[in-house]
Amino acid sequence: MELESLYQEVILDHYKRPKNKTLHPNPMVQVHHINTSCGDEITLNLSMKNGKITDLSWEGVGCSISQASASVMSELLHEKSRENALTLLGEFQEMLQSKGAIHGNEDRLQDGVAFAGVAKFPARVKCALLAWMAFKDAGSRIEDHNE
Ligand code: ZN
């Protein structure tokens, strides 16, 4: 199977069977982000303890890329430290903004590398980054008040 179509399978699979797509109650922070260029929406609940993600759940509507990316992210960042999560976010973002030059490290980004091909479609990059930007926002709000 070609890499491109394998990646499409991964994205479709997360879209059809999304992980952590049920908002867990009583989060420390809840954020709602919209990608106006596509109409994607995500609500993200985040809780942290001692600098570590203890709960990350989401709900959303939109295109397969935006929803699959949220699913992949929620799985990847589960129980990661804030520092590690932000590093992975940086790598994912760098890959998506590389216009296809960076393919991502599968050991680190896991299913996230399936989005490498999205980098060639600038209009879809925001779709893939929506959940991650919501996470970044939520994380910074937890930092603002106390953890
Ligand atoms: Zn979209």
mmCIF file of C-alpha atoms and ligand atoms in Angstrom:
data_model
loop_
_atom_site.group_PDB
_atom_site.id
_atom_site.type_symbol
_atom_site.label_atom_id
_atom_site.label_comp_id
_atom_site.label_asym_id
_atom_site.label_seq_id
_atom_site.Cartn_x
_atom_site.Cartn_y
_atom_site.Cartn_z
ATOM 1 C CA MET A 1 0.000 0.000 0.000
ATOM 2 C CA GLU A 2 1.281 3.436 -0.853
ATOM 3 C CA LEU A 3 2.186 5.736 1.974
ATOM 4 C CA GLU A 4 -0.302 8.413 0.900
ATOM 5 C CA SER A 5 -3.239 6.057 0.919
ATOM 6 C CA LEU A 6 -2.097 4.472 4.169
ATOM 7 C CA TYR A 7 -2.130 7.931 5.724
ATOM 8 C CA GLN A 8 -5.596 8.586 4.340
ATOM 9 C CA GLU A 9 -6.723 5.355 5.990
ATOM 10 C CA VAL A 10 -5.344 6.504 9.332
ATOM 11 C CA ILE A 11 -7.131 9.842 9.064
ATOM 12 C CA LEU A 12 -10.399 8.252 7.996
ATOM 13 C CA ASP A 13 -10.190 5.728 10.799
ATOM 14 C CA HIS A 14 -9.769 8.426 13.451
ATOM 15 C CA TYR A 15 -12.605 10.375 11.856
ATOM 16 C CA LYS A 16 -14.956 7.405 11.970
ATOM 17 C CA ARG A 17 -13.875 6.153 15.378
ATOM 18 C CA PRO A 18 -12.553 9.205 17.207
ATOM 19 C CA LYS A 19 -10.711 8.842 20.486
ATOM 20 C CA ASN A 20 -11.742 10.805 23.585
ATOM 21 C CA LYS A 21 -14.605 12.502 21.746
ATOM 22 C CA THR A 22 -16.851 12.899 24.797
ATOM 23 C CA LEU A 23 -16.441 15.895 27.037
ATOM 24 C CA HIS A 24 -15.444 14.740 30.497
ATOM 25 C CA PRO A 25 -17.073 16.716 33.324
ATOM 26 C CA ASN A 26 -15.424 19.265 35.618
ATOM 27 C CA PRO A 27 -12.352 20.199 33.572
ATOM 28 C CA MET A 28 -9.952 22.806 34.902
ATOM 29 C CA VAL A 29 -10.340 24.656 31.615
ATOM 30 C CA GLN A 30 -12.691 24.487 28.667
ATOM 31 C CA VAL A 31 -11.997 26.275 25.381
ATOM 32 C CA HIS A 32 -13.948 26.538 22.155
ATOM 33 C CA HIS A 33 -12.099 27.173 18.896
ATOM 34 C CA ILE A 34 -13.448 27.733 15.409
ATOM 35 C CA ASN A 35 -11.722 27.481 12.046
ATOM 36 C CA THR A 36 -13.794 29.968 10.069
ATOM 37 C CA SER A 37 -12.138 29.134 6.735
ATOM 38 C CA CYS A 38 -13.607 25.621 6.837
ATOM 39 C CA GLY A 39 -16.342 25.751 9.466
ATOM 40 C CA ASP A 40 -14.631 23.340 11.870
ATOM 41 C CA GLU A 41 -15.361 23.654 15.564
ATOM 42 C CA ILE A 42 -13.871 22.092 18.645
ATOM 43 C CA THR A 43 -14.588 22.260 22.347
ATOM 44 C CA LEU A 44 -11.730 20.976 24.451
ATOM 45 C CA ASN A 45 -11.663 20.087 28.138
ATOM 46 C CA LEU A 46 -8.288 19.987 29.837
ATOM 47 C CA SER A 47 -7.096 19.183 33.314
ATOM 48 C CA MET A 48 -3.532 19.024 34.576
ATOM 49 C CA LYS A 49 -1.860 18.047 37.786
ATOM 50 C CA ASN A 50 1.763 18.644 38.763
ATOM 51 C CA GLY A 51 2.592 19.743 35.231
ATOM 52 C CA LYS A 52 1.099 16.638 33.647
ATOM 53 C CA ILE A 53 -2.032 16.230 31.523
ATOM 54 C CA THR A 54 -4.505 14.206 33.531
ATOM 55 C CA ASP A 55 -7.566 14.637 31.342
ATOM 56 C CA LEU A 56 -8.013 15.729 27.747
ATOM 57 C CA SER A 57 -11.348 15.285 26.031
ATOM 58 C CA TRP A 58 -13.115 17.031 23.192
ATOM 59 C CA GLU A 59 -16.234 17.415 21.133
ATOM 60 C CA GLY A 60 -16.434 18.871 17.666
ATOM 61 C CA VAL A 61 -17.894 19.134 14.208
ATOM 62 C CA GLY A 62 -16.203 19.714 10.890
ATOM 63 C CA CYS A 63 -14.158 18.126 8.165
ATOM 64 C CA SER A 64 -12.433 14.773 8.539
ATOM 65 C CA ILE A 65 -8.993 16.364 8.877
ATOM 66 C CA SER A 66 -9.974 18.618 11.780
ATOM 67 C CA GLN A 67 -11.815 15.873 13.644
ATOM 68 C CA ALA A 68 -9.207 13.183 13.015
ATOM 69 C CA SER A 69 -6.448 15.531 14.132
ATOM 70 C CA ALA A 70 -8.267 16.165 17.425
ATOM 71 C CA SER A 71 -8.575 12.415 17.940
ATOM 72 C CA VAL A 72 -4.883 11.789 17.213
ATOM 73 C CA MET A 73 -3.829 14.649 19.477
ATOM 74 C CA SER A 74 -5.979 13.533 22.407
ATOM 75 C CA GLU A 75 -4.425 10.105 22.200
ATOM 76 C CA LEU A 76 -0.865 11.337 21.751
ATOM 77 C CA LEU A 77 -0.894 13.923 24.540
ATOM 78 C CA HIS A 78 -2.603 11.722 27.125
ATOM 79 C CA GLU A 79 -0.619 11.850 30.391
ATOM 80 C CA LYS A 80 2.228 13.785 28.793
ATOM 81 C CA SER A 81 3.968 16.516 30.723
ATOM 82 C CA ARG A 82 3.179 20.064 29.664
ATOM 83 C CA GLU A 83 6.711 20.489 28.358
ATOM 84 C CA ASN A 84 6.604 17.300 26.317
ATOM 85 C CA ALA A 85 3.137 18.134 24.947
ATOM 86 C CA LEU A 86 4.291 21.558 23.799
ATOM 87 C CA THR A 87 7.365 20.048 22.132
ATOM 88 C CA LEU A 88 5.166 17.575 20.235
ATOM 89 C CA LEU A 89 2.840 20.413 19.275
ATOM 90 C CA GLY A 90 5.834 22.307 17.925
ATOM 91 C CA GLU A 91 6.940 19.311 15.858
ATOM 92 C CA PHE A 92 3.438 18.756 14.484
ATOM 93 C CA GLN A 93 3.113 22.432 13.600
ATOM 94 C CA GLU A 94 6.545 22.541 11.994
ATOM 95 C CA MET A 95 5.678 19.527 9.855
ATOM 96 C CA LEU A 96 2.396 21.096 8.733
ATOM 97 C CA GLN A 97 4.009 24.394 7.900
ATOM 98 C CA SER A 98 6.885 22.823 5.959
ATOM 99 C CA LYS A 99 4.877 22.548 2.715
ATOM 100 C CA GLY A 100 5.742 18.865 2.604
ATOM 101 C CA ALA A 101 9.484 19.125 3.347
ATOM 102 C CA ILE A 102 9.249 17.592 6.837
ATOM 103 C CA HIS A 103 7.572 14.221 7.211
ATOM 104 C CA GLY A 104 7.555 14.030 10.991
ATOM 105 C CA ASN A 105 9.038 11.462 13.329
ATOM 106 C CA GLU A 106 6.643 8.546 13.663
ATOM 107 C CA ASP A 107 8.153 7.378 16.956
ATOM 108 C CA ARG A 108 7.252 10.726 18.453
ATOM 109 C CA LEU A 109 4.165 11.916 16.582
ATOM 110 C CA GLN A 110 2.688 8.428 16.048
ATOM 111 C CA ASP A 111 -0.507 8.718 13.953
ATOM 112 C CA GLY A 112 0.219 12.452 13.705
ATOM 113 C CA VAL A 113 2.597 11.792 10.806
ATOM 114 C CA ALA A 114 -0.464 10.851 8.734
ATOM 115 C CA PHE A 115 -1.087 14.580 8.417
ATOM 116 C CA ALA A 116 2.253 15.262 6.707
ATOM 117 C CA GLY A 117 0.527 15.309 3.316
ATOM 118 C CA VAL A 118 -1.876 18.017 4.502
ATOM 119 C CA ALA A 119 1.089 20.416 4.496
ATOM 120 C CA LYS A 120 0.870 20.524 0.711
ATOM 121 C CA PHE A 121 -2.622 22.001 0.954
ATOM 122 C CA PRO A 122 -2.306 25.365 2.725
ATOM 123 C CA ALA A 123 -6.086 25.749 3.025
ATOM 124 C CA ARG A 124 -6.265 22.549 5.101
ATOM 125 C CA VAL A 125 -3.375 23.286 7.445
ATOM 126 C CA LYS A 126 -5.688 25.240 9.760
ATOM 127 C CA CYS A 127 -8.038 22.262 9.884
ATOM 128 C CA ALA A 128 -5.238 20.001 11.085
ATOM 129 C CA LEU A 129 -3.985 22.553 13.615
ATOM 130 C CA LEU A 130 -7.348 23.543 15.113
ATOM 131 C CA ALA A 131 -7.359 21.057 17.998
ATOM 132 C CA TRP A 132 -3.683 21.669 18.747
ATOM 133 C CA MET A 133 -4.182 25.414 18.955
ATOM 134 C CA ALA A 134 -7.156 24.819 21.254
ATOM 135 C CA PHE A 135 -4.919 22.666 23.449
ATOM 136 C CA LYS A 136 -2.213 25.335 23.496
ATOM 137 C CA ASP A 137 -4.787 27.937 24.513
ATOM 138 C CA ALA A 138 -6.259 25.703 27.230
ATOM 139 C CA GLY A 139 -2.793 24.860 28.567
ATOM 140 C CA SER A 140 -1.795 28.499 28.840
ATOM 141 C CA ARG A 141 -4.980 29.292 30.746
ATOM 142 C CA ILE A 142 -4.185 26.636 33.308
ATOM 143 C CA GLU A 143 -0.752 28.169 33.673
ATOM 144 C CA ASP A 144 -2.357 31.565 34.266
ATOM 145 C CA HIS A 145 -4.357 30.572 37.249
ATOM 146 C CA ASN A 146 -2.747 27.935 39.355
ATOM 147 C CA GLU A 147 -2.121 24.347 38.622
HETATM 148 ZN ZN ZN B 1 -11.606 21.683 7.986
#
